[in-house]
Structure formats: C-alpha cells, structure tokens
Tab-separated table of C-alpha atoms in Angstrom:
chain	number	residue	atom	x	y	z
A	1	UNK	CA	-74.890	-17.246	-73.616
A	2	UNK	CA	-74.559	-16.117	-76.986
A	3	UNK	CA	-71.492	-14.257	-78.515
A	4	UNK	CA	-70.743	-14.023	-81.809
A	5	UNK	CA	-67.381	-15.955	-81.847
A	6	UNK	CA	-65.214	-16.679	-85.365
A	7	UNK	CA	-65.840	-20.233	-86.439
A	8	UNK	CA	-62.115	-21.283	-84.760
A	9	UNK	CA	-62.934	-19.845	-81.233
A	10	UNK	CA	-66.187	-21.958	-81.064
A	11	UNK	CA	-64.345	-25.129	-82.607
A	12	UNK	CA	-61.472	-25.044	-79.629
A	13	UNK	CA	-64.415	-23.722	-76.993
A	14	UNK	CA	-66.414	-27.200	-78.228
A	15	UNK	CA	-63.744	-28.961	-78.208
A	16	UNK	CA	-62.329	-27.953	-75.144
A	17	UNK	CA	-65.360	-28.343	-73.419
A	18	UNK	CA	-65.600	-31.597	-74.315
A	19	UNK	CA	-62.705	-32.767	-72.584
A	20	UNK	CA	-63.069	-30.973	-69.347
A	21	UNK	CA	-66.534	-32.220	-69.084
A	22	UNK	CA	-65.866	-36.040	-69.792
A	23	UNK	CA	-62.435	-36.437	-68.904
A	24	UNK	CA	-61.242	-34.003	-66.123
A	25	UNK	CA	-64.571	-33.104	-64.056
A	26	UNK	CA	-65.378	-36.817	-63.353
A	27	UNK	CA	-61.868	-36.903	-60.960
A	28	UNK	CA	-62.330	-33.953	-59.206
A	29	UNK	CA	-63.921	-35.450	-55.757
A	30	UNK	CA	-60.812	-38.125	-55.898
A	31	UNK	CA	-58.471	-35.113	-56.504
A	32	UNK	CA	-60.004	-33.150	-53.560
A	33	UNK	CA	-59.516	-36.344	-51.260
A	34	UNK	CA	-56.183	-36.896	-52.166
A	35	UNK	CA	-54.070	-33.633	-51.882
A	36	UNK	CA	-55.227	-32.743	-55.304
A	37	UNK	CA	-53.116	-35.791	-56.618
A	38	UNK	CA	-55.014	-38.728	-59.343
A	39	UNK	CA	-52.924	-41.638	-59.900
A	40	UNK	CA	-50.007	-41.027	-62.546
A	41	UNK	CA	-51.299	-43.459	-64.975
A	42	UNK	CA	-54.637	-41.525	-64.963
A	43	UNK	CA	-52.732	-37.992	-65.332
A	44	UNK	CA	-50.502	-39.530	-67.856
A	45	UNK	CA	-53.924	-40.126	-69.434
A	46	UNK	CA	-54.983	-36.851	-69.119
A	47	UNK	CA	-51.881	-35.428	-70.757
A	48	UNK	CA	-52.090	-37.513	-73.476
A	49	UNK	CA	-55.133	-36.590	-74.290
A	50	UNK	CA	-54.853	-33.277	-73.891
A	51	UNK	CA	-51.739	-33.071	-76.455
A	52	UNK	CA	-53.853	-34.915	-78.827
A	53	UNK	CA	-56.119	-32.100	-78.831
A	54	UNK	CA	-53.811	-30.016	-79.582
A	55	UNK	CA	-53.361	-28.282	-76.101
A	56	UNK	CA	-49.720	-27.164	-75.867
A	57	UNK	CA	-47.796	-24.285	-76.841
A	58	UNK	CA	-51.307	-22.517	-77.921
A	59	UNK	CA	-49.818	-18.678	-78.073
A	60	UNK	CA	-46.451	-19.306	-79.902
A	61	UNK	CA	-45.963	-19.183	-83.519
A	62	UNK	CA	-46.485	-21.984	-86.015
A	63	UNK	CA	-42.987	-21.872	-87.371
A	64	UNK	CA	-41.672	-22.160	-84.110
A	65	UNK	CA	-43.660	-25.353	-83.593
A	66	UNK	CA	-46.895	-23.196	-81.306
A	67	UNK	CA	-50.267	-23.555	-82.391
A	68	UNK	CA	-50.402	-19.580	-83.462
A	69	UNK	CA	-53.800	-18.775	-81.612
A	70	UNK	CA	-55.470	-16.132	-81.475
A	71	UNK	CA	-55.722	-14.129	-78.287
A	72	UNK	CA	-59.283	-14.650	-78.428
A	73	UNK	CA	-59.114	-18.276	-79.137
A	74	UNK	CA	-56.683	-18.670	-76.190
A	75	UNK	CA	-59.172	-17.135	-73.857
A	76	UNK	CA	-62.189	-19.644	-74.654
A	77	UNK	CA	-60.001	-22.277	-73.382
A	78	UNK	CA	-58.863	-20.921	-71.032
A	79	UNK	CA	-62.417	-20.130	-69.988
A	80	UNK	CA	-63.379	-24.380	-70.530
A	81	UNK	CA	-60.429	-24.571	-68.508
A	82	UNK	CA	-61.789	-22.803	-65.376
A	83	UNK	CA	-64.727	-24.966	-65.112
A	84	UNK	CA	-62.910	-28.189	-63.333
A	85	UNK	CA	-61.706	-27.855	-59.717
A	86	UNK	CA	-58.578	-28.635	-58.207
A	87	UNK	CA	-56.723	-27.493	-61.236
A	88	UNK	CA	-57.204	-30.592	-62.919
A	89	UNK	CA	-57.217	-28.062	-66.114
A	90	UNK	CA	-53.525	-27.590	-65.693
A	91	UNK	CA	-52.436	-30.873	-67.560
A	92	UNK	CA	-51.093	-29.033	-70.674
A	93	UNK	CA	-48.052	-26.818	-70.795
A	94	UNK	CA	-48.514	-23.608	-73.051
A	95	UNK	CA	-45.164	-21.436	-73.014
A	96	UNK	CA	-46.228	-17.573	-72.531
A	97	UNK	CA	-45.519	-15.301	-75.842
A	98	UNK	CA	-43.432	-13.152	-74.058
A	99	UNK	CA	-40.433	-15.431	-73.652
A	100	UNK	CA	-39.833	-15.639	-77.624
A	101	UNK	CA	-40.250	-11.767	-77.501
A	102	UNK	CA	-37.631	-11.390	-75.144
A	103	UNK	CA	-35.040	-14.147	-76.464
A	104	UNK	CA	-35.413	-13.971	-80.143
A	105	UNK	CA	-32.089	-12.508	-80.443
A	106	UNK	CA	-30.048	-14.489	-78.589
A	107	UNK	CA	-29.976	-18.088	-80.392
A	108	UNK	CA	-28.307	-19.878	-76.901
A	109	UNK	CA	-31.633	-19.086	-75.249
A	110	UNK	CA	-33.619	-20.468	-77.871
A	111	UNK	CA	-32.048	-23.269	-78.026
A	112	UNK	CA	-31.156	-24.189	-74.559
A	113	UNK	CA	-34.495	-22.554	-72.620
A	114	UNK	CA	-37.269	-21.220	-75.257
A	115	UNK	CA	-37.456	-24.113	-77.987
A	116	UNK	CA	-37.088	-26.916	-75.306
A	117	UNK	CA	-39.710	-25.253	-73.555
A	118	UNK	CA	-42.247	-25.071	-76.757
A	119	UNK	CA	-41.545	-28.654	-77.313
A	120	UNK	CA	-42.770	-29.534	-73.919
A	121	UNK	CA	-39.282	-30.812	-73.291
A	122	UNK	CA	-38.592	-27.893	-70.315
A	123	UNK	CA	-41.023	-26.516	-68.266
A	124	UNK	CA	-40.378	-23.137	-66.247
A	125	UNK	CA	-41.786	-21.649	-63.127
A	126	UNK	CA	-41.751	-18.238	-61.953
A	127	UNK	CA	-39.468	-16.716	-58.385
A	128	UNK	CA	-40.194	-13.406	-58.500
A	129	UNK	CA	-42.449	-12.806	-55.142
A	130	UNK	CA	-40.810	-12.302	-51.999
A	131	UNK	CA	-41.579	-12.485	-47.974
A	132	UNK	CA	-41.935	-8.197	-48.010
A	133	UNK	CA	-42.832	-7.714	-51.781
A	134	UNK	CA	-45.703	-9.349	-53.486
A	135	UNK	CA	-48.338	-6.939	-55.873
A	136	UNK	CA	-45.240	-4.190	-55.047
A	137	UNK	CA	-42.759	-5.993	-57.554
A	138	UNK	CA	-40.343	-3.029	-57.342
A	139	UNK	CA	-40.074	-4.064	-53.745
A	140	UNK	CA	-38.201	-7.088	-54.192
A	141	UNK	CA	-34.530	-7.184	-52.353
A	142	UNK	CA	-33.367	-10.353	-54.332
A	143	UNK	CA	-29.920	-8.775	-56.688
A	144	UNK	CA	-28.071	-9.676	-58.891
A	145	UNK	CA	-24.473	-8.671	-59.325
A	146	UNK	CA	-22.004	-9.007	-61.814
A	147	UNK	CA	-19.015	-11.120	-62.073
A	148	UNK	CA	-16.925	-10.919	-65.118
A	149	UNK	CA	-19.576	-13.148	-67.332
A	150	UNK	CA	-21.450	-14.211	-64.585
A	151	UNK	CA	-23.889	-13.089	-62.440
A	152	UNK	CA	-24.278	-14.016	-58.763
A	153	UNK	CA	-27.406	-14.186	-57.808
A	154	UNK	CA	-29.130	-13.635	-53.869
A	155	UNK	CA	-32.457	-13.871	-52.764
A	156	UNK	CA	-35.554	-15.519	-51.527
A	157	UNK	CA	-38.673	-16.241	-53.079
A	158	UNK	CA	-42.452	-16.979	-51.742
A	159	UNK	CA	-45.101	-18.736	-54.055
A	160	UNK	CA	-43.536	-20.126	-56.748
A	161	UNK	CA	-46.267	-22.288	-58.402
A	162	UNK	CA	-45.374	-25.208	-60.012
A	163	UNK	CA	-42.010	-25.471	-59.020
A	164	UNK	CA	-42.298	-29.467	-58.349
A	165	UNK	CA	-43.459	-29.963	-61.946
A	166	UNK	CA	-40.240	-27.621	-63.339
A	167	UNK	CA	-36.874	-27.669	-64.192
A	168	UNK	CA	-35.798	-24.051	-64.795
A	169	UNK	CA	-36.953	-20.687	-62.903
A	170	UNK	CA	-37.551	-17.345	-64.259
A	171	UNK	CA	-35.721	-15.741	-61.340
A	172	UNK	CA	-36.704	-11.630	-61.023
A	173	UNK	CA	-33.663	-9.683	-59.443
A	174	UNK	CA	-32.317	-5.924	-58.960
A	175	UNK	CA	-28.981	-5.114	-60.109
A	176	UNK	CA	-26.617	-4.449	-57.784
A	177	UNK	CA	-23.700	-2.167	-59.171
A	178	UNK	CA	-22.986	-0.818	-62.167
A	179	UNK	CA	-24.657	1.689	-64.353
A	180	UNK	CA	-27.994	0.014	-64.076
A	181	UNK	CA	-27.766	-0.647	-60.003
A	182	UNK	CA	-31.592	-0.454	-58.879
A	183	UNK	CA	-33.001	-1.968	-61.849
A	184	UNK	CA	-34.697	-4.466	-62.449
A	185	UNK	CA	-33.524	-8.116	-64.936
A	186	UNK	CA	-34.832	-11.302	-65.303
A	187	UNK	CA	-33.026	-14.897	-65.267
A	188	UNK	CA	-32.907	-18.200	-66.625
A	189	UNK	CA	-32.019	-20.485	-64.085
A	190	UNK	CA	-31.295	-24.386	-63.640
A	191	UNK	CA	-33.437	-25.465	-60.383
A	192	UNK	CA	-29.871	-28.127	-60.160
A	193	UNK	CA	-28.455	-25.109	-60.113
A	194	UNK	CA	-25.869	-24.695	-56.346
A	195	UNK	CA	-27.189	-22.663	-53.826
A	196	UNK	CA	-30.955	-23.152	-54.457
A	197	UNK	CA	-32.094	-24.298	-51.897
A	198	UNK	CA	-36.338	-25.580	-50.839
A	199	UNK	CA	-36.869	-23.726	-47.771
A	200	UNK	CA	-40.120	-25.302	-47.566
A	201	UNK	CA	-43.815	-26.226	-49.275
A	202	UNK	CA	-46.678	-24.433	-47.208
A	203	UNK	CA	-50.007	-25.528	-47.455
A	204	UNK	CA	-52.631	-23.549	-48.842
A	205	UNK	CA	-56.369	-23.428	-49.236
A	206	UNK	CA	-56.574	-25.522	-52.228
A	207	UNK	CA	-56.110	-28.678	-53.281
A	208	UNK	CA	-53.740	-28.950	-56.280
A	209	UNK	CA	-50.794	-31.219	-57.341
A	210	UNK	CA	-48.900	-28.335	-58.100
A	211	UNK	CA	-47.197	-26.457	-55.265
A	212	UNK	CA	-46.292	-23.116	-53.726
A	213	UNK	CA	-42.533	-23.515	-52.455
A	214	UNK	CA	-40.544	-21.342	-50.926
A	215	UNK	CA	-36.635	-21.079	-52.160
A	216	UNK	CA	-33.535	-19.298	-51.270
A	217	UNK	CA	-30.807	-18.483	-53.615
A	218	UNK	CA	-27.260	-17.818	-52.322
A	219	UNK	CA	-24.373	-16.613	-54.263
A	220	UNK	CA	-26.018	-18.609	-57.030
A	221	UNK	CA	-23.899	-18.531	-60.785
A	222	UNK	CA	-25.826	-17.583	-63.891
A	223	UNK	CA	-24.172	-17.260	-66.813
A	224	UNK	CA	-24.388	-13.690	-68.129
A	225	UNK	CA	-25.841	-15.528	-71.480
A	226	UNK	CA	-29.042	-16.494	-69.692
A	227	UNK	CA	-30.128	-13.050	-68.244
A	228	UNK	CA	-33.008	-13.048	-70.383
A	229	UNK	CA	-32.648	-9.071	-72.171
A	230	UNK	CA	-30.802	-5.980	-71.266
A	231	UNK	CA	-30.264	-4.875	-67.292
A	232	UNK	CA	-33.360	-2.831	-66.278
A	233	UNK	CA	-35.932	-4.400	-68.503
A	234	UNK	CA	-37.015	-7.075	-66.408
A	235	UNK	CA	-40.257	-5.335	-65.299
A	236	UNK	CA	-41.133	-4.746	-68.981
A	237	UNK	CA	-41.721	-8.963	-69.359
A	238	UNK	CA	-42.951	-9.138	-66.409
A	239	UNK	CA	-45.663	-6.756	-67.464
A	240	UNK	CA	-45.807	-8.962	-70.532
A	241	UNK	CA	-46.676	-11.794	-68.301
A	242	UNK	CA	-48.968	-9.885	-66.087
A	243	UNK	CA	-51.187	-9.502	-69.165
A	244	UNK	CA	-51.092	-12.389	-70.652
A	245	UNK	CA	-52.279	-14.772	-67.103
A	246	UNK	CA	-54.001	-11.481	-65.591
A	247	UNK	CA	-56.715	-12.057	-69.227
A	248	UNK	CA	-55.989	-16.242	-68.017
A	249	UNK	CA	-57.327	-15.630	-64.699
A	250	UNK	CA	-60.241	-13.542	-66.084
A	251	UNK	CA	-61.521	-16.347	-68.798
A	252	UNK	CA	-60.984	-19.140	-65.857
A	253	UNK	CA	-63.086	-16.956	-63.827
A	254	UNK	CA	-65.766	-16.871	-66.436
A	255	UNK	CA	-65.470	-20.788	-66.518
A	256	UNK	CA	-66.174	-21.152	-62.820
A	257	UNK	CA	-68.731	-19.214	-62.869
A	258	UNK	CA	-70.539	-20.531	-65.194
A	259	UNK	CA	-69.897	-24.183	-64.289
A	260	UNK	CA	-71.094	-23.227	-60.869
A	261	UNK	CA	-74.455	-21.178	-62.444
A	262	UNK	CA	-75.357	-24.742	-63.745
A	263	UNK	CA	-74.806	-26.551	-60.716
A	264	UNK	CA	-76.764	-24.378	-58.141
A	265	UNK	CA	-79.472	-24.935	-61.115
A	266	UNK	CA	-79.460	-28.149	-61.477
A	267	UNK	CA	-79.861	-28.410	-57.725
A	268	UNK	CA	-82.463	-25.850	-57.263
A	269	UNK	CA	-84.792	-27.664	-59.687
A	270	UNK	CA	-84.499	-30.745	-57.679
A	271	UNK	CA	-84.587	-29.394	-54.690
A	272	UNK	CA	-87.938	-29.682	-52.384
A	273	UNK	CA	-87.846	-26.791	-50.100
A	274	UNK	CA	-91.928	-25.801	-48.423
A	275	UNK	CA	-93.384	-27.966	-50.455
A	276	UNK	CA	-91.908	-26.612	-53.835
A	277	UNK	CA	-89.077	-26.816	-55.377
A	278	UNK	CA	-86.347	-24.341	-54.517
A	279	UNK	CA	-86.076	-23.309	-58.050
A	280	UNK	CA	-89.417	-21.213	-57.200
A	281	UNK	CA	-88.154	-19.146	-54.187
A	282	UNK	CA	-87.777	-15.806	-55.141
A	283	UNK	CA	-84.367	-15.380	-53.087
A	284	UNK	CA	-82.630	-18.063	-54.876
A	285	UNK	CA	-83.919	-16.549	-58.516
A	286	UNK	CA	-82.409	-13.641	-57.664
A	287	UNK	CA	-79.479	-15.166	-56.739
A	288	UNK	CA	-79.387	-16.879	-59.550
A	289	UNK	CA	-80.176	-14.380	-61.827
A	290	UNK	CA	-77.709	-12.007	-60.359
A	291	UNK	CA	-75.325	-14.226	-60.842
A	292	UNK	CA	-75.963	-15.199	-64.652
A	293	UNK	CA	-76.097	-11.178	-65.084
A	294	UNK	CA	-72.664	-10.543	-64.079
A	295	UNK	CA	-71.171	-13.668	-65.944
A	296	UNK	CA	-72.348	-11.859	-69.012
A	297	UNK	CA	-71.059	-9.114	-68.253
A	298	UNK	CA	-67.624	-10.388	-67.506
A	299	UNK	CA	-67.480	-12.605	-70.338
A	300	UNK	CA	-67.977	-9.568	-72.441
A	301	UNK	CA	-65.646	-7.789	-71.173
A	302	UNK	CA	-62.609	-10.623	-71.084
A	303	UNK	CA	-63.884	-11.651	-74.842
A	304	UNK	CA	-63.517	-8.050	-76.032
A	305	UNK	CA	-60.037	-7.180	-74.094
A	306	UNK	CA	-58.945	-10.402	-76.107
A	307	UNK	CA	-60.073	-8.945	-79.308
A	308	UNK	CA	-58.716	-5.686	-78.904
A	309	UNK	CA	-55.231	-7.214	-78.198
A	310	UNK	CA	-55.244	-9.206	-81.475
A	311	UNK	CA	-56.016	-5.777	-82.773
A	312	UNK	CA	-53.033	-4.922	-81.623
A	313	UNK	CA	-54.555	-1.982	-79.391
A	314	UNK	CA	-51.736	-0.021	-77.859
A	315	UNK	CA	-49.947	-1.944	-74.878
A	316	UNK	CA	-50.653	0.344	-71.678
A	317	UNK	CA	-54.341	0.823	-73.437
A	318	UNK	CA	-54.725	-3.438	-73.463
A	319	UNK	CA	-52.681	-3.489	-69.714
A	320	UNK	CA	-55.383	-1.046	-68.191
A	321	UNK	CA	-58.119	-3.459	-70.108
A	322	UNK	CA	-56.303	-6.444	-68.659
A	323	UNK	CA	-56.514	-5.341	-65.163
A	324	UNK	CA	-60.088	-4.052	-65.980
A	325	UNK	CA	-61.038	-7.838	-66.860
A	326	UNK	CA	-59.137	-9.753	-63.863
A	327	UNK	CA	-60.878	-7.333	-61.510
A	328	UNK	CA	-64.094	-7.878	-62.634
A	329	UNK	CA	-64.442	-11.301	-63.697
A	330	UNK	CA	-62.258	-12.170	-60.238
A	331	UNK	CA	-64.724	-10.721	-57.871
A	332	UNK	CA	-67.805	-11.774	-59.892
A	333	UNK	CA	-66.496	-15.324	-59.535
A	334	UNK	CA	-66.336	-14.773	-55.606
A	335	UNK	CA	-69.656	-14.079	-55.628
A	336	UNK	CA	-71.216	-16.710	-57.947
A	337	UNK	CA	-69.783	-18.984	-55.662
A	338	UNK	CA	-70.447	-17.372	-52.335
A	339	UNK	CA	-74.360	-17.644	-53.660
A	340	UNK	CA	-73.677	-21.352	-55.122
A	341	UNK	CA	-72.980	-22.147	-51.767
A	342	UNK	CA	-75.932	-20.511	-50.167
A	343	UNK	CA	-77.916	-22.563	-52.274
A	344	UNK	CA	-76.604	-26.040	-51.917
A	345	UNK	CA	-76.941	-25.050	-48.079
A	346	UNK	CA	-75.422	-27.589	-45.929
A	347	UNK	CA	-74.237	-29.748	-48.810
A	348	UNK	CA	-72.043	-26.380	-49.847
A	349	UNK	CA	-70.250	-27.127	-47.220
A	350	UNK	CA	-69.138	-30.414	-48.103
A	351	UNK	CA	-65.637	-31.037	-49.738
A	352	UNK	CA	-66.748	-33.393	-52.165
A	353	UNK	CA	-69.665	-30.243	-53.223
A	354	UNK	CA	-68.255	-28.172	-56.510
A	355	UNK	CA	-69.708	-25.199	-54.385
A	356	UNK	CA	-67.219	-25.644	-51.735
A	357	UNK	CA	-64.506	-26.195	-53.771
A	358	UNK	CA	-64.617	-23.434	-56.015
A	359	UNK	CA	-65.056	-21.222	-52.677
A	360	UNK	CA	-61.955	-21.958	-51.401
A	361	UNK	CA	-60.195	-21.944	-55.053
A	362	UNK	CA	-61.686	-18.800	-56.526
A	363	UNK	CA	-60.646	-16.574	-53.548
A	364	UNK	CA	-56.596	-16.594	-54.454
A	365	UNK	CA	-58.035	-15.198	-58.286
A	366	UNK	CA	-58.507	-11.830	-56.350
A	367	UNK	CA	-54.859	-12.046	-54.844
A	368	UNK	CA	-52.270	-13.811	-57.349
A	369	UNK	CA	-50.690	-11.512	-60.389
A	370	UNK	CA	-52.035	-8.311	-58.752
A	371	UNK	CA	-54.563	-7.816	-55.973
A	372	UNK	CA	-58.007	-6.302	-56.707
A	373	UNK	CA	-56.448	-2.933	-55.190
A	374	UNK	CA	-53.476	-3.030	-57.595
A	375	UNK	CA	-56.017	-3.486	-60.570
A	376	UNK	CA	-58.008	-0.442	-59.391
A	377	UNK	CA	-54.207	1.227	-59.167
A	378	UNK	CA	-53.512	0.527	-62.802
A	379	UNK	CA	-57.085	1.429	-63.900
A	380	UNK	CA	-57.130	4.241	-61.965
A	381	UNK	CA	-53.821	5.501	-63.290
A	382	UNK	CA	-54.626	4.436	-66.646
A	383	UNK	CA	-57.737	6.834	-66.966
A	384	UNK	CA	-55.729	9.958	-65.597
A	385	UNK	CA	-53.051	9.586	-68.603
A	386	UNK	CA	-55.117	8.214	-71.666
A	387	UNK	CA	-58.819	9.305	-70.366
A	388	UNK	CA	-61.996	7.431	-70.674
A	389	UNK	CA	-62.536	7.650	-74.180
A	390	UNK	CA	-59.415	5.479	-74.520
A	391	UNK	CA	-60.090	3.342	-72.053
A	392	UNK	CA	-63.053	2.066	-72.689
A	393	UNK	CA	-65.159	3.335	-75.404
C-alpha cells in the first residue's frame, strides 16, 4: 500500500525487508520445532548480518555511536520486523532513547550501563511486573529502601523477557521511607548481583528463544549511584518506555498482518474449492478484503503517531496517540490472523502453517505493555483533559 514515505524510511523499509524475507523467514518452521531455538552458528549468522545492515542502536544519537533515526524510520522496521514468526526479528539489540534521557547526567551510568549498552557490549531486560500488578504498575509491592549509599532492594518479578539473553535488569521499585516513601524509582542492576534469585521459566504460548522468567530479589545491594534519576520518577521512564515499544508493538502488528494478507492470498489463488478456486468465494474476499482495509488503516495511524512524535507533539498528546495505535493495530492483527486461519482451513491448524503461528503469537500484542482496556483507559482519559480536537485532528 502506498504512503508517501521520505526517501530514508523507504531505503531501511527495502532494506529491511530484504533481510527478513531471505534470511529470517526461511527458519521459521525449524524455529517452531525446536523451542524457538536455530543452531548458534546460524543465529550468529543472523546477527552478523543484521549489524552489517546497520540494525543496532537505531534510536540513539550519532555522537553517542546510535544510528539517529527517525521515529518514523524506526517504525518501518520495526513493521519488516513483525513479518517473521517466532521472533526470529529479535536478532539486533537497539537500546530505548529513554535510558540516555534519564542518565545523561550522571557520567558512572554512562559509562558503566548506557554506553556499554549502545555498543552492544550490555544488554538489559526489564523486572518491573509482578504476581498482583501487571497493566496496574502503581500496584507493584517490590521497595526499595535506603541504606546510607545503598539501596536494598525486595521484590518479585513475573515476565521478564529476555532475561537469558541479559546481563543487567531495569528493576522498578517503591520507596520505602523517607520523604519520597510510596514513590516510585527505577534501578540498574547486575543479574550476578546476591540475592537474585530464578524462581523459574514458565512456558508460554509461543515459541521464542527468549524467555519469560520469574525472579526474586532479597535484601539485594544497589549502589545509590545506579538508581537511574531522582526517587519518585520512575513511572515517568517507564512511560517513556511504554511509548516507545507500545508504537513497536503497533508497526510489528502492521508487519504480521500484512505478511499474513499475502499468505491467505497466495493460498486462496491456488486453492480448488467447488470446482473454483477459493480466491472466487465471496466469503473469503470479504475476508480478505476486510482484512487489507483495516491494515491500512492501522498503518496510517502508527505511520502518522510516528510523525507527530518527530514533530515533537506534546508528550501526553503522543502517549494518548501511542495507546491509540497499539490498540488498534493489536486487535486488527488478531483478526487478520483469526481469518488467515479460516482460510488455510485445516492446514491453519498446523504448526509448521504461518497462520497458526501468528495466532498464537499475535494474541500476547493485546496483553504485554498495557492491555487493550488500559489503552481505552489512557484514551479515554486523554480526550476528557485535552479534547478531541487535540487528540486526533
């Protein structure tokens, strides 16, 4: 579908496309069958590869050794990204803006967490859901209390992706004592650190390499030096964060989507059903067809959110957006493949069928960084304080 993207956009979304197509989508099936693990020479491959193209530390700043992307280039990737299963896509690391934001002014972080981290020599992973508080962040009962120059950290944390392919945690805790008890502050923290502790690795609906552990943190030692800003504005990078994967999620959506429009095509054409191909059934047109319809309709709206945040629209304005496109694109991605797997009919059932895969995949999209209802929640309350006109117009 046609959009009217600057000349860099289309290069990376070319480019981009490129790769997942020839190098990533051909392993998916032996992914699927194997835990979502390839062999490490072929991932070491993958990585290679994907550095070459420039794929790593897209959304930092050139002088600080980032790639200095656009928002809007960012989110075509991302979108190329989304169209392999098994998150094959996730063989680059990209550090999120907000960590320089929040540690430009203190050089130890920089240099022992942030730079390390751009360089690809680091690689963080986040503990901030718990057992009893997951789109309710202010729910969280993990603290953090004071000790001289230390802080002692407490807690236990659900979900924390990645955590087998990291060395540090961004640890999310409430401050317990002080002038600031209640609030909320975030934490570097060594994984070798004592008292963490791997409670345990559930299994989930997908396939991936990357896991979900569980860990529990007790009486843990941080230095004072890596609470990453002032007590109480923890929430304020998480927020930071929520935008910046909640727009991810949306453009991977959009990726899905598409790469599964193409595949229930494909098969429809081929497809003998009554004599004729499937292709000419009116149900599966309008399938189809509803399906390509909302696509363009979230790809609009994730493209544009990007565009307005490199226009540097106001913050809560672009958080409201965010939400706006994770929602959308989310849900439209449930359905596309919902119908993808109508069509393929009994081979949508299949493992080794991109229908079924995506089916299973897609569903967390509507869960992680903010449920659907928690969108609707910050749309709903961004309306009532900035009004439509705002919003969206």
């Amino acid at each position: 579908m046609s959009y009217a993207l600057p000349p860099g956009a289309r290069a990376w979304q070319e480019k981009i496309g490129r790769f997942v197509t020839e190098e990533l989508i051909p392993h998916e099936v032996e992914a699927e069958m194997n835990g979502g693990k390839l062999p490490a020479d072929l991932r070491d491959r993958q990585r290679r590869n994907a550095k070459a193209l420039g794929l790593e530390a897209l959304a930092i700043p050139k002088e600080l050794g980032g790639k200095g992307l656009s928002v809007l280039e960012q989110v075509v990737i991302q979108e190329q990204i989304g169209r392999v299963t098994n998150a094959l896509g996730w063989c680059y690391h990209s550090t999120p803006p907000w960590m320089v934001t929040a540690c430009a002014g203190s050089a130890h972080q920089m240099e022992s967490w942030v730079l390390p981290n751009i360089r690809g020599e680091r690689d963080e992973c986040y503990a901030i859901t718990e057992a009893e508080a997951g789109s309710d962040v202010d729910a969280i009962q993990a603290t953090a209390r004071r000790v001289g120059d230390t802080y002692i950290l407490n807690g236990e944390k659900w979900h924390v992706t990645g955590a087998n392919h990291s060395d540090h945690f961004i640890f999310q805790a409430k401050i317990a004592g002080g002038p600031n008890a209640g609030s909320h502050a975030l934490f570097f923290v060594d994984m070798k650190a004592a008292g963490v502790s791997l409670v345990r690795i559930p299994a989930y609906s997908h396939n991936y390499a990357d896991t979900h552990p569980i860990y529990r943190f007790e009486n843990v030692r941080v230095p004072a030096a890596d609470r990453i800003g002032e007590e109480g504005a923890g929430m304020d990078f998480t927020y930071d964060w929520f935008r910046y994967e909640r727009l991810g999620i949306a453009a991977r959506c959009c990726g899905a989507a598409s790469r599964l429009i193409d595949e229930a095509t494909s098969f429809a054409r081929g497809r003998i059903a009554f004599g004729k191909p499937l292709a000419e059934q009116q149900a599966i047109q309008f399938m189809l067809a509803d399906s390509a319809t909302e696509l363009w309709a979230a790809r609009l709206m994730t493209y544009r959110t990007a565009e307005e945040i490199d226009a540097r629209v106001d913050r809560k304005v672009s958080h409201a957006q965010c939400a706006m496109a994770k929602l959308y694109a989310s849900e439209m991605a449930n359905r596309v493949a919902d119908r993808a797997v109508q069509i393929f009919g009994g081979r949508g059932y299949m493992r080794e069928n991109v229908a079924e895969r995506f089916y299973r995949e897609l569903r967390v999209d509507r869960i992680w960084e903010g449920t659907s209802e928690i969108q609707r929640l910050i749309i709903a309350n961004g309306l009532y304080k900035r009004g439509q006109k705002t919003m969206i117009e």
